[in-house]
GROMACS .gro file of C-alpha atoms in nm:
model
  348
    1ASP     CA    1   2.731  -0.839  -1.071
    2THR     CA    2   3.056  -0.878  -0.976
    3GLN     CA    3   3.150  -0.996  -0.596
    4ALA     CA    4   3.473  -0.817  -0.408
    5ILE     CA    5   3.717  -1.139  -0.292
    6PRO     CA    6   4.055  -1.138  -0.087
    7GLY     CA    7   4.292  -1.024  -0.356
    8GLY     CA    8   3.998  -1.008  -0.668
    9ARG     CA    9   3.674  -1.018  -0.794
   10ILE     CA   10   3.455  -1.253  -0.924
   11THR     CA   11   3.220  -1.121  -1.260
   12TYR     CA   12   2.893  -1.296  -1.301
   13LEU     CA   13   2.809  -1.349  -1.620
   14ALA     CA   14   2.496  -1.518  -1.651
   15PRO     CA   15   2.208  -1.646  -1.577
   16LEU     CA   16   2.056  -1.474  -1.867
   17PRO     CA   17   2.338  -1.602  -2.111
   18LEU     CA   18   2.434  -1.295  -2.311
   19SER     CA   19   2.680  -1.212  -2.587
   20THR     CA   20   3.049  -1.062  -2.432
   21GLY     CA   21   3.159  -0.973  -2.737
   22GLN     CA   22   3.474  -1.174  -2.664
   23PRO     CA   23   3.616  -1.481  -2.962
   24PRO     CA   24   3.458  -1.833  -2.924
   25LEU     CA   25   3.764  -1.993  -2.781
   26ASP     CA   26   3.822  -2.335  -2.547
   27MET     CA   27   4.215  -2.221  -2.493
   28SER     CA   28   4.179  -2.478  -2.155
   29LYS     CA   29   4.051  -2.757  -2.405
   30ALA     CA   30   3.777  -2.808  -2.161
   31VAL     CA   31   3.554  -2.843  -2.478
   32SER     CA   32   3.546  -3.240  -2.525
   33GLU     CA   33   3.322  -3.329  -2.768
   34LEU     CA   34   3.025  -3.144  -2.967
   35ASN     CA   35   2.739  -3.215  -3.239
   36ASP     CA   36   2.445  -3.070  -3.406
   37THR     CA   37   2.268  -3.164  -3.077
   38TRP     CA   38   2.465  -3.170  -2.730
   39LEU     CA   39   2.837  -3.036  -2.632
   40ASP     CA   40   3.019  -3.226  -2.358
   41PHE     CA   41   3.212  -2.965  -2.144
   42GLY     CA   42   3.489  -3.082  -1.855
   43GLY     CA   43   3.543  -3.405  -1.698
   44GLY     CA   44   3.901  -3.409  -1.779
   45GLY     CA   45   3.881  -3.359  -2.133
   46TRP     CA   46   4.072  -3.652  -2.378
   47PRO     CA   47   4.421  -3.816  -2.337
   48ASN     CA   48   4.710  -3.566  -2.438
   49VAL     CA   49   4.985  -3.657  -2.695
   50PHE     CA   50   5.195  -3.471  -2.475
   51GLY     CA   51   5.228  -3.728  -2.193
   52TRP     CA   52   5.309  -4.014  -2.386
   53GLN     CA   53   5.593  -3.792  -2.556
   54LEU     CA   54   5.748  -3.672  -2.219
   55ILE     CA   55   5.716  -4.060  -2.134
   56THR     CA   56   5.902  -4.219  -2.417
   57SER     CA   57   6.160  -3.952  -2.485
   58GLY     CA   58   6.229  -3.986  -2.121
   59TRP     CA   59   6.224  -4.369  -2.130
   60CYS     CA   60   6.498  -4.360  -2.439
   61GLY     CA   61   6.680  -4.079  -2.378
   62PHE     CA   62   6.782  -4.254  -2.046
   63VAL     CA   63   6.837  -4.548  -2.189
   64LEU     CA   64   7.022  -4.433  -2.468
   65LEU     CA   65   7.258  -4.231  -2.226
   66CYS     CA   66   7.355  -4.512  -2.056
   67LEU     CA   67   7.374  -4.754  -2.294
   68LEU     CA   68   7.585  -4.498  -2.543
   69GLY     CA   69   7.641  -4.144  -2.449
   70LEU     CA   70   7.819  -4.206  -2.094
   71PRO     CA   71   8.051  -4.523  -2.262
   72ALA     CA   72   8.170  -4.346  -2.556
   73LEU     CA   73   8.278  -4.034  -2.327
   74SER     CA   74   8.425  -4.322  -2.072
   75PHE     CA   75   8.606  -4.446  -2.400
   76LEU     CA   76   8.776  -4.073  -2.435
   77LEU     CA   77   8.837  -3.996  -2.121
   78LEU     CA   78   8.923  -4.273  -1.960
   79PRO     CA   79   9.212  -4.567  -2.018
   80ALA     CA   80   9.036  -4.859  -2.281
   81ALA     CA   81   9.074  -5.146  -1.981
   82MET     CA   82   8.886  -4.924  -1.736
   83ALA     CA   83   8.685  -4.826  -1.982
   84MET     CA   84   8.553  -5.179  -2.057
   85SER     CA   85   8.508  -5.231  -1.671
   86VAL     CA   86   8.265  -4.954  -1.610
   87TYR     CA   87   8.044  -5.021  -1.926
   88GLY     CA   88   7.875  -5.329  -1.790
   89GLY     CA   89   7.730  -5.080  -1.464
   90PHE     CA   90   7.655  -4.817  -1.774
   91PHE     CA   91   7.489  -5.114  -1.923
   92TRP     CA   92   7.265  -5.266  -1.639
   93SER     CA   93   7.188  -4.895  -1.531
   94GLY     CA   94   7.051  -4.839  -1.865
   95VAL     CA   95   6.838  -5.174  -1.847
   96VAL     CA   96   6.748  -5.157  -1.481
   97GLY     CA   97   6.686  -4.786  -1.465
   98GLY     CA   98   6.494  -4.744  -1.819
   99LEU     CA   99   6.268  -5.043  -1.696
  100ALA     CA  100   6.199  -4.853  -1.326
  101GLY     CA  101   6.110  -4.500  -1.504
  102LEU     CA  102   5.971  -4.711  -1.755
  103PHE     CA  103   5.725  -4.830  -1.500
  104ILE     CA  104   5.712  -4.550  -1.250
  105MET     CA  105   5.575  -4.300  -1.579
  106TYR     CA  106   5.343  -4.535  -1.674
  107LEU     CA  107   5.187  -4.555  -1.336
  108GLY     CA  108   5.112  -4.194  -1.314
  109ARG     CA  109   4.965  -4.203  -1.659
  110TYR     CA  110   4.695  -4.537  -1.569
  111MET     CA  111   4.619  -4.309  -1.261
  112GLY     CA  112   4.522  -4.007  -1.458
  113MET     CA  113   4.332  -4.221  -1.731
  114LYS     CA  114   4.157  -4.394  -1.427
  115ASP     CA  115   4.066  -4.082  -1.279
  116LEU     CA  116   3.936  -3.941  -1.646
  117LYS     CA  117   3.727  -4.250  -1.688
  118ARG     CA  118   3.526  -4.223  -1.412
  119SER     CA  119   3.507  -3.847  -1.446
  120ILE     CA  120   3.155  -3.762  -1.658
  121PRO     CA  121   3.159  -3.415  -1.805
  122ILE     CA  122   2.847  -3.195  -1.794
  123ARG     CA  123   2.643  -3.186  -2.082
  124PHE     CA  124   2.486  -2.886  -2.306
  125ASN     CA  125   2.175  -2.982  -2.504
  126ARG     CA  126   2.092  -2.693  -2.733
  127GLN     CA  127   1.796  -2.868  -2.907
  128ARG     CA  128   1.631  -2.868  -2.559
  129ARG     CA  129   1.819  -2.522  -2.402
  130GLU     CA  130   1.881  -2.754  -2.078
  131VAL     CA  131   2.217  -2.815  -1.892
  132CYS     CA  132   2.258  -3.233  -1.721
  133PHE     CA  133   2.520  -3.211  -1.407
  134THR     CA  134   2.527  -3.603  -1.353
  135LEU     CA  135   2.702  -3.730  -0.988
  136THR     CA  136   2.956  -3.919  -1.013
  137ASP     CA  137   2.889  -4.101  -0.666
  138THR     CA  138   2.557  -4.116  -0.663
  139GLN     CA  139   2.480  -4.095  -1.072
  140GLU     CA  140   2.223  -3.898  -0.967
  141THR     CA  141   2.117  -3.625  -1.250
  142VAL     CA  142   2.016  -3.260  -1.234
  143PHE     CA  143   1.857  -3.087  -1.551
  144VAL     CA  144   1.916  -2.719  -1.574
  145PRO     CA  145   1.755  -2.505  -1.761
  146TRP     CA  146   1.988  -2.290  -1.982
  147GLU     CA  147   1.925  -1.938  -1.890
  148SER     CA  148   1.907  -2.019  -1.541
  149LEU     CA  149   2.250  -2.177  -1.534
  150MET     CA  150   2.523  -1.926  -1.372
  151ALA     CA  151   2.816  -1.858  -1.526
  152TRP     CA  152   3.143  -1.668  -1.363
  153VAL     CA  153   3.499  -1.561  -1.434
  154VAL     CA  154   3.766  -1.474  -1.114
  155GLU     CA  155   4.064  -1.283  -1.141
  156ALA     CA  156   4.286  -1.311  -0.799
  157ARG     CA  157   4.632  -1.163  -0.682
  158GLY     CA  158   4.817  -1.372  -0.437
  159ALA     CA  159   5.211  -1.318  -0.289
  160THR     CA  160   5.407  -1.615  -0.350
  161GLN     CA  161   5.778  -1.723  -0.328
  162TYR     CA  162   5.824  -1.587  -0.627
  163GLY     CA  163   5.636  -1.255  -0.592
  164VAL     CA  164   5.303  -1.172  -0.678
  165GLN     CA  165   5.064  -1.364  -0.943
  166GLN     CA  166   4.779  -1.349  -1.108
  167GLN     CA  167   4.537  -1.585  -1.163
  168TYR     CA  168   4.228  -1.619  -1.326
  169GLY     CA  169   3.937  -1.840  -1.409
  170MET     CA  170   3.616  -1.953  -1.560
  171GLY     CA  171   3.320  -2.188  -1.425
  172VAL     CA  172   2.992  -2.275  -1.462
  173GLY     CA  173   2.723  -2.419  -1.153
  174TYR     CA  174   2.378  -2.402  -1.063
  175ALA     CA  175   2.232  -2.429  -0.684
  176HIS     CA  176   2.067  -2.807  -0.633
  177PRO     CA  177   1.690  -2.698  -0.649
  178GLU     CA  178   1.674  -2.977  -0.294
  179THR     CA  179   2.031  -2.961  -0.095
  180GLY     CA  180   2.091  -2.594  -0.233
  181LYS     CA  181   2.459  -2.760  -0.262
  182CYS     CA  182   2.589  -2.564  -0.545
  183LEU     CA  183   2.709  -2.777  -0.854
  184LYS     CA  184   2.970  -2.627  -1.014
  185LEU     CA  185   3.368  -2.690  -1.241
  186GLU     CA  186   3.618  -2.426  -1.291
  187TYR     CA  187   3.876  -2.385  -1.519
  188MET     CA  188   4.178  -2.189  -1.505
  189ALA     CA  189   4.260  -1.934  -1.764
  190ALA     CA  190   4.585  -1.776  -1.917
  191GLY     CA  191   4.393  -1.407  -1.864
  192LEU     CA  192   4.060  -1.243  -1.822
  193PRO     CA  193   4.024  -1.235  -2.183
  194LEU     CA  194   4.032  -1.579  -2.177
  195ALA     CA  195   3.863  -1.692  -1.941
  196ILE     CA  196   3.577  -1.511  -2.066
  197SER     CA  197   3.599  -1.679  -2.460
  198ASN     CA  198   3.560  -1.978  -2.245
  199TRP     CA  199   3.257  -1.899  -2.141
  200GLU     CA  200   3.152  -1.772  -2.501
  201ALA     CA  201   3.264  -2.076  -2.672
  202LEU     CA  202   2.948  -2.237  -2.441
  203ARG     CA  203   2.698  -1.931  -2.512
  204ALA     CA  204   2.785  -1.930  -2.891
  205TYR     CA  205   2.724  -2.309  -2.908
  206MET     CA  206   2.429  -2.311  -2.769
  207GLU     CA  207   2.299  -2.015  -2.938
  208TYR     CA  208   2.398  -2.187  -3.236
  209GLU     CA  209   2.640  -1.969  -3.362
  210VAL     CA  210   2.892  -2.206  -3.351
  211ASN     CA  211   2.848  -2.615  -3.460
  212SER     CA  212   3.176  -2.707  -3.503
  213LEU     CA  213   3.489  -2.806  -3.241
  214HIS     CA  214   3.735  -2.670  -3.480
  215GLU     CA  215   3.608  -2.343  -3.478
  216ILE     CA  216   3.613  -2.281  -3.083
  217GLN     CA  217   3.974  -2.472  -3.058
  218ASP     CA  218   4.342  -2.269  -3.044
  219PRO     CA  219   4.378  -2.163  -3.402
  220HIS     CA  220   4.756  -2.225  -3.326
  221LEU     CA  221   4.751  -2.665  -3.222
  222PRO     CA  222   4.816  -2.875  -3.506
  223ARG     CA  223   4.500  -2.965  -3.587
  224GLY     CA  224   4.268  -3.038  -3.895
  225LYS     CA  225   3.968  -2.933  -3.977
  226ASP     CA  226   3.830  -3.286  -4.027
  227ASP     CA  227   4.035  -3.430  -3.740
  228PRO     CA  228   3.848  -3.631  -3.463
  229PRO     CA  229   3.816  -3.435  -3.108
  230TRP     CA  230   4.076  -3.633  -2.925
  231GLU     CA  231   4.436  -3.604  -3.021
  232GLY     CA  232   4.628  -3.887  -3.177
  233VAL     CA  233   4.848  -3.980  -3.446
  234HIS     CA  234   4.685  -3.727  -3.706
  235THR     CA  235   4.832  -3.442  -3.427
  236LEU     CA  236   5.207  -3.571  -3.464
  237ARG     CA  237   5.154  -3.551  -3.835
  238ASN     CA  238   5.007  -3.234  -3.865
  239ALA     CA  239   5.318  -3.101  -3.649
  240ARG     CA  240   5.556  -3.213  -3.904
  241ARG     CA  241   5.382  -3.085  -4.204
  242ARG     CA  242   5.343  -2.723  -4.015
  243MET     CA  243   5.720  -2.821  -3.956
  244ARG     CA  244   5.834  -2.879  -4.294
  245GLU     CA  245   5.612  -2.591  -4.422
  246GLY     CA  246   5.769  -2.342  -4.156
  247ARG     CA  247   6.087  -2.447  -4.319
  248ALA     CA  248   6.012  -2.415  -4.700
  249LYS     CA  249   5.927  -2.035  -4.616
  250GLY     CA  250   6.205  -1.981  -4.401
  251GLU     CA  251   6.085  -1.919  -4.119
  252VAL     CA  252   6.263  -2.232  -3.948
  253GLY     CA  253   6.640  -2.203  -3.915
  254PRO     CA  254   6.791  -2.565  -4.032
  255VAL     CA  255   6.945  -2.595  -3.670
  256PHE     CA  256   6.589  -2.591  -3.508
  257ALA     CA  257   6.467  -2.816  -3.758
  258PHE     CA  258   6.772  -3.057  -3.675
  259PHE     CA  259   6.695  -3.106  -3.291
  260TRP     CA  260   6.374  -3.102  -3.330
  261TYR     CA  261   6.368  -3.401  -3.592
  262ALA     CA  262   6.621  -3.531  -3.339
  263TYR     CA  263   6.354  -3.533  -3.049
  264HIS     CA  264   6.084  -3.693  -3.227
  265VAL     CA  265   6.343  -3.964  -3.328
  266ILE     CA  266   6.365  -4.019  -2.956
  267GLU     CA  267   5.984  -4.012  -2.878
  268LEU     CA  268   5.970  -4.303  -3.098
  269TRP     CA  269   5.809  -4.087  -3.412
  270ASN     CA  270   5.426  -4.239  -3.452
  271LEU     CA  271   5.433  -4.421  -3.108
  272PRO     CA  272   5.286  -4.162  -2.860
  273GLY     CA  273   5.049  -4.063  -3.123
  274TYR     CA  274   4.945  -4.471  -3.165
  275LEU     CA  275   4.908  -4.532  -2.752
  276THR     CA  276   4.695  -4.196  -2.686
  277GLU     CA  277   4.411  -4.276  -2.941
  278TRP     CA  278   4.473  -4.617  -2.781
  279GLU     CA  279   4.361  -4.509  -2.427
  280ALA     CA  280   4.129  -4.247  -2.639
  281LYS     CA  281   3.920  -4.523  -2.807
  282ARG     CA  282   3.904  -4.698  -2.417
  283LEU     CA  283   3.781  -4.406  -2.301
  284MET     CA  284   3.513  -4.386  -2.559
  285LYS     CA  285   3.382  -4.729  -2.431
  286THR     CA  286   3.344  -4.603  -2.090
  287ARG     CA  287   3.192  -4.262  -2.053
  288PRO     CA  288   2.888  -4.324  -2.228
  289GLN     CA  289   2.848  -4.662  -1.944
  290LEU     CA  290   2.847  -4.445  -1.695
  291ARG     CA  291   2.587  -4.163  -1.819
  292PRO     CA  292   2.205  -4.323  -1.700
  293ALA     CA  293   1.947  -4.435  -1.947
  294GLU     CA  294   1.722  -4.109  -1.857
  295VAL     CA  295   2.044  -3.885  -2.029
  296GLU     CA  296   2.115  -4.088  -2.314
  297GLU     CA  297   1.762  -4.061  -2.399
  298TRP     CA  298   1.755  -3.647  -2.330
  299SER     CA  299   2.049  -3.638  -2.553
  300LYS     CA  300   1.843  -3.781  -2.883
  301PRO     CA  301   1.801  -3.531  -3.117
  302LEU     CA  302   1.424  -3.363  -3.113
  303PRO     CA  303   1.242  -3.251  -3.454
  304LYS     CA  304   1.291  -2.915  -3.550
  305GLU     CA  305   0.943  -2.805  -3.435
  306GLN     CA  306   1.009  -2.910  -3.111
  307TRP     CA  307   1.390  -2.702  -3.061
  308ALA     CA  308   1.329  -2.476  -2.699
  309LYS     CA  309   1.328  -2.099  -2.828
  310PRO     CA  310   1.465  -1.879  -2.611
  311SER     CA  311   1.315  -1.647  -2.378
  312ALA     CA  312   1.169  -1.294  -2.512
  313GLU     CA  313   1.336  -1.144  -2.185
  314LEU     CA  314   1.697  -1.305  -2.334
  315VAL     CA  315   1.592  -1.208  -2.684
  316ARG     CA  316   1.523  -0.818  -2.534
  317LEU     CA  317   1.816  -0.808  -2.327
  318SER     CA  318   2.045  -0.966  -2.606
  319ALA     CA  319   1.942  -0.687  -2.871
  320GLU     CA  320   2.010  -0.404  -2.541
  321VAL     CA  321   2.365  -0.566  -2.486
  322ASN     CA  322   2.451  -0.534  -2.889
  323ARG     CA  323   2.326  -0.155  -2.870
  324LEU     CA  324   2.526  -0.038  -2.608
  325ARG     CA  325   2.824  -0.229  -2.717
  326GLN     CA  326   2.853  -0.089  -3.056
  327ARG     CA  327   2.817   0.217  -2.896
  328ASP     CA  328   3.154   0.176  -2.683
  329PRO     CA  329   3.336  -0.121  -2.779
  330HIS     CA  330   3.568  -0.075  -2.557
  331ARG     CA  331   3.368  -0.003  -2.201
  332PRO     CA  332   3.382  -0.338  -1.986
  333ILE     CA  333   3.138  -0.609  -2.034
  334GLU     CA  334   2.991  -0.591  -1.667
  335GLU     CA  335   2.903  -0.239  -1.716
  336ILE     CA  336   2.719  -0.268  -2.012
  337PHE     CA  337   2.554  -0.619  -1.856
  338ALA     CA  338   2.472  -0.401  -1.589
  339GLU     CA  339   2.314  -0.104  -1.782
  340ALA     CA  340   2.126  -0.263  -2.051
  341SER     CA  341   1.948  -0.491  -1.749
  342ARG     CA  342   1.927  -0.161  -1.548
  343ARG     CA  343   1.731   0.013  -1.935
  344GLN     CA  344   1.522  -0.312  -2.000
  345GLY     CA  345   1.415  -0.279  -1.567
  346ILE     CA  346   1.592  -0.634  -1.489
  347GLU     CA  347   1.715  -0.613  -1.139
  348ALA     CA  348   1.998  -0.888  -1.090
   0.00000   0.00000   0.00000
């Protein structure tokens, strides 16, 4: 189904999670963790290295500018006596301003981490074929059958002071059976195919088509196949290894490489990675405590003979969708879904 909205439209991809034909990619980094039983989606994900890189490089760069850069410039442009007299001002500006700036930047990071600790991701259990929403305020849990979960992609256009802008997003949700209130989570995407791919990553995991975080992550990220789901020191080491490989192949010039390494020195080398890992470990200790005991019990693996199976309706409709897509691969997915439903006698 599709729904017109001011400046755009909403395309509904589920209930009945059908294959869209798009590659399963989580470009929004919304999937924080997965294993053989469950996948966590949303909740802010993991802390990133880039935030700490901005803090350390901004602080260190400002201090170096005040203690070395500006005094050196003053000695070149001013008489020695005058330059010596202004050096004290530069020195204390670097010390006091650096500490004040570091405190303000860390305060913003601390508040972000505080919100991250309170957020509870949506959990997808593929063995039970259920999805669990946990309300942060009341700790109430809502278990949704996988084939009843709603999923949609949004494309909208709006005018701003910078001109007309196009925006895209992907969302999942469910109407609360008692209150009727819609429980939902939406993520921005860079384009409509990427928004559909974000949903496809969830669908493919639940249907046992992908089995690791590495398979659905951005292939351009500096990640190794066996890296943990969070960023850390390994992220920086992977980035440096990729830089060295690019330099050896001639893909990266010496000037770019020099400034790339200079920036990493100013950001204090591996320190942002260690700080990010420290935050990730704190988050791992906090999040399991937020979930009710019934959710932890629900998340435990089941014997294979107890795994839930797809409904006959989903199997039949999926086969019809695959057949129609093979016949016309470039046809819009909403048209394929609609025709498959009509052929199978299913009304939206």
